[in-house]
Amino acid sequence: MIFNISSRTDIPAFYTPWLLKRLEEGFVMVRNPYDRNKVCRYEFHENDVLCFVSKDFSPLIPYLGEIAKRFRIHLYYTVTGYGRDMERNVPPVRKRVETFIRASEAVGVGNISWRYDPIMIHSRYDTGFHERAFSYLCESFSGYTELCIFSFISLYKGVRTSIPGIRPVSPEEGKRIVGSMAETAAGKGIVLQTCAGTFDYSEY
């Protein structure tokens, strides 16, 4: 079985002790988010794949080696470079870069992917920001990952309300950003992959 840890909350960042206890006991109880009366029990087996998704793997790093002895694991590490106005509860970018490198050294280059998402356009975060941020991060992660997964933000009603000043990314802006990212990534040995994209960026 493939376990996605985590879509609803950042388990590695905030609930590592709970996670370790679940892995030790060999099972997890998961409540249906649409029906609180429905709870499923999932058991862990040694041939399972654990896919961890996080913006801060630092609490989990000391335990990755032992976890990797029991399971196949892959880390999806989100690092974008936004400031505290957008990401209040994550460590500074430089700290996350250090953590990314430590995580890569713990699990191996082929078992960690870098997520650069969501890409948004805002008064503080224009195309120039993304070109600079991606270049810095790509340079930092060169040799520590082989894949960067990116996506552009979906402007749901709640997003528009919570982030005043945000606006859609135009096709022209999207191509400029992706074109710059592709050129930078190619020079660092990192492959780009889209996630839930609506435009065709195959030329890059």
CSV table of C-alpha atoms in Angstrom, one decimal, residues 1-158:
chain,number,residue,atom,x,y,z
A,1,MET,CA,0.0,0.0,0.0
A,2,ILE,CA,1.1,3.6,-0.6
A,3,PHE,CA,0.5,6.0,2.3
A,4,ASN,CA,0.2,9.7,1.7
A,5,ILE,CA,1.4,11.4,4.8
A,6,SER,CA,0.0,14.1,4.8
A,7,SER,CA,-2.7,15.9,2.9
A,8,ARG,CA,-4.9,17.3,5.7
A,9,THR,CA,-2.1,18.6,8.0
A,10,ASP,CA,1.7,18.7,8.1
A,11,ILE,CA,2.3,15.5,10.1
A,12,PRO,CA,6.1,15.5,9.9
A,13,ALA,CA,6.3,19.2,11.1
A,14,PHE,CA,3.8,19.0,13.9
A,15,TYR,CA,3.0,15.4,14.8
A,16,THR,CA,6.2,13.4,14.5
A,17,PRO,CA,5.8,11.8,18.0
A,18,TRP,CA,2.3,10.6,17.1
A,19,LEU,CA,3.6,9.3,13.8
A,20,LEU,CA,6.4,7.3,15.4
A,21,LYS,CA,4.0,5.8,17.8
A,22,ARG,CA,1.7,4.7,15.0
A,23,LEU,CA,4.6,3.1,13.1
A,24,GLU,CA,5.7,1.4,16.3
A,25,GLU,CA,2.3,-0.1,16.9
A,26,GLY,CA,1.8,-1.0,13.3
A,27,PHE,CA,-1.5,0.7,12.5
A,28,VAL,CA,-3.4,4.0,12.2
A,29,MET,CA,-7.0,4.9,12.6
A,30,VAL,CA,-8.3,7.5,10.0
A,31,ARG,CA,-11.5,9.3,10.4
A,32,ASN,CA,-13.5,10.1,7.3
A,33,PRO,CA,-13.5,14.0,7.0
A,34,TYR,CA,-17.0,13.9,5.5
A,35,ASP,CA,-18.5,11.5,7.9
A,36,ARG,CA,-17.1,11.6,11.5
A,37,ASN,CA,-18.8,8.3,12.3
A,38,LYS,CA,-16.7,6.4,9.8
A,39,VAL,CA,-13.3,5.4,10.9
A,40,CYS,CA,-10.9,3.1,9.0
A,41,ARG,CA,-8.0,1.1,10.4
A,42,TYR,CA,-4.9,0.8,8.2
A,43,GLU,CA,-2.1,-1.5,9.0
A,44,PHE,CA,1.6,-0.9,8.1
A,45,HIS,CA,3.6,-3.6,6.4
A,46,GLU,CA,7.2,-3.7,5.5
A,47,ASN,CA,6.6,-3.6,1.8
A,48,ASP,CA,4.5,-0.4,2.1
A,49,VAL,CA,5.5,2.9,0.6
A,50,LEU,CA,5.4,6.0,2.9
A,51,CYS,CA,5.2,9.2,1.0
A,52,PHE,CA,5.8,12.1,3.3
A,53,VAL,CA,4.6,15.7,2.4
A,54,SER,CA,5.9,18.6,4.4
A,55,LYS,CA,7.2,22.1,4.6
A,56,ASP,CA,9.5,21.2,7.6
A,57,PHE,CA,11.0,17.8,7.9
A,58,SER,CA,13.4,18.8,10.7
A,59,PRO,CA,11.5,16.9,13.5
A,60,LEU,CA,11.5,13.7,11.4
A,61,ILE,CA,15.1,13.7,10.2
A,62,PRO,CA,16.6,11.9,13.3
A,63,TYR,CA,14.2,8.9,12.6
A,64,LEU,CA,14.4,8.7,8.8
A,65,GLY,CA,17.2,6.1,8.9
A,66,GLU,CA,15.2,3.7,11.1
A,67,ILE,CA,12.0,4.2,9.1
A,68,ALA,CA,13.8,3.5,5.9
A,69,LYS,CA,14.9,0.1,7.3
A,70,ARG,CA,11.3,-1.0,7.5
A,71,PHE,CA,9.6,0.8,4.6
A,72,ARG,CA,10.2,2.3,1.2
A,73,ILE,CA,9.9,6.1,1.7
A,74,HIS,CA,9.8,9.2,-0.5
A,75,LEU,CA,9.9,12.8,0.8
A,76,TYR,CA,8.0,15.6,-1.0
A,77,TYR,CA,9.5,18.8,0.5
A,78,THR,CA,7.8,22.1,-0.3
A,79,VAL,CA,10.1,25.1,-0.3
A,80,THR,CA,9.1,28.3,-2.2
A,81,GLY,CA,10.8,31.3,-0.6
A,82,TYR,CA,7.8,33.2,0.4
A,83,GLY,CA,8.0,35.4,3.5
A,84,ARG,CA,6.2,35.1,6.9
A,85,ASP,CA,3.3,37.1,5.5
A,86,MET,CA,2.4,34.0,3.4
A,87,GLU,CA,3.9,31.2,5.5
A,88,ARG,CA,3.7,32.0,9.2
A,89,ASN,CA,4.3,28.6,10.7
A,90,VAL,CA,7.4,27.4,8.8
A,91,PRO,CA,11.1,28.0,9.5
A,92,PRO,CA,13.0,30.6,7.5
A,93,VAL,CA,14.0,29.6,4.0
A,94,ARG,CA,17.7,29.2,4.7
A,95,LYS,CA,16.8,26.8,7.6
A,96,ARG,CA,14.6,24.8,5.3
A,97,VAL,CA,17.3,24.6,2.7
A,98,GLU,CA,19.6,23.1,5.4
A,99,THR,CA,16.9,20.7,6.4
A,100,PHE,CA,16.4,19.7,2.8
A,101,ILE,CA,20.1,18.8,2.4
A,102,ARG,CA,20.1,16.8,5.6
A,103,ALA,CA,16.9,14.9,4.5
A,104,SER,CA,18.4,14.1,1.2
A,105,GLU,CA,21.6,12.8,2.8
A,106,ALA,CA,19.4,10.6,5.0
A,107,VAL,CA,17.2,9.0,2.4
A,108,GLY,CA,19.2,9.4,-0.8
A,109,VAL,CA,18.9,11.8,-3.8
A,110,GLY,CA,16.4,9.6,-5.6
A,111,ASN,CA,14.0,9.5,-2.7
A,112,ILE,CA,13.3,13.2,-2.2
A,113,SER,CA,11.4,15.6,-4.5
A,114,TRP,CA,11.3,19.4,-4.2
A,115,ARG,CA,7.9,21.0,-4.5
A,116,TYR,CA,7.9,24.6,-5.7
A,117,ASP,CA,4.2,25.4,-5.2
A,118,PRO,CA,1.9,27.1,-5.3
A,119,ILE,CA,3.3,29.8,-7.6
A,120,MET,CA,1.3,33.0,-7.0
A,121,ILE,CA,1.4,36.5,-8.3
A,122,HIS,CA,1.0,39.2,-5.7
A,123,SER,CA,2.3,42.7,-5.1
A,124,ARG,CA,5.3,41.3,-3.2
A,125,TYR,CA,5.7,38.2,-5.4
A,126,ASP,CA,5.9,39.0,-9.1
A,127,THR,CA,7.6,37.1,-11.9
A,128,GLY,CA,11.0,38.6,-10.9
A,129,PHE,CA,10.6,37.2,-7.4
A,130,HIS,CA,10.0,33.7,-8.7
A,131,GLU,CA,12.9,33.9,-11.0
A,132,ARG,CA,15.3,34.9,-8.2
A,133,ALA,CA,13.8,32.6,-5.6
A,134,PHE,CA,13.8,29.5,-7.9
A,135,SER,CA,17.4,30.2,-9.0
A,136,TYR,CA,18.6,30.4,-5.4
A,137,LEU,CA,16.7,27.3,-4.3
A,138,CYS,CA,17.8,25.4,-7.5
A,139,GLU,CA,21.4,26.2,-6.8
A,140,SER,CA,21.0,25.1,-3.2
A,141,PHE,CA,19.3,21.8,-4.0
A,142,SER,CA,21.6,20.8,-6.9
A,143,GLY,CA,23.0,17.4,-6.2
A,144,TYR,CA,20.4,16.7,-3.5
A,145,THR,CA,17.3,16.0,-5.6
A,146,GLU,CA,16.5,15.1,-9.2
A,147,LEU,CA,13.0,16.4,-9.5
A,148,CYS,CA,11.1,19.6,-8.9
A,149,ILE,CA,7.3,19.6,-9.0
A,150,PHE,CA,5.6,22.9,-9.5
A,151,SER,CA,2.1,24.2,-9.8
A,152,PHE,CA,0.3,27.6,-10.0
A,153,ILE,CA,-2.2,28.6,-7.3
A,154,SER,CA,-5.9,27.9,-7.7
A,155,LEU,CA,-7.8,31.0,-6.8
A,156,TYR,CA,-10.7,29.5,-4.8
A,157,LYS,CA,-13.0,32.0,-3.0
A,158,GLY,CA,-11.2,31.4,0.3
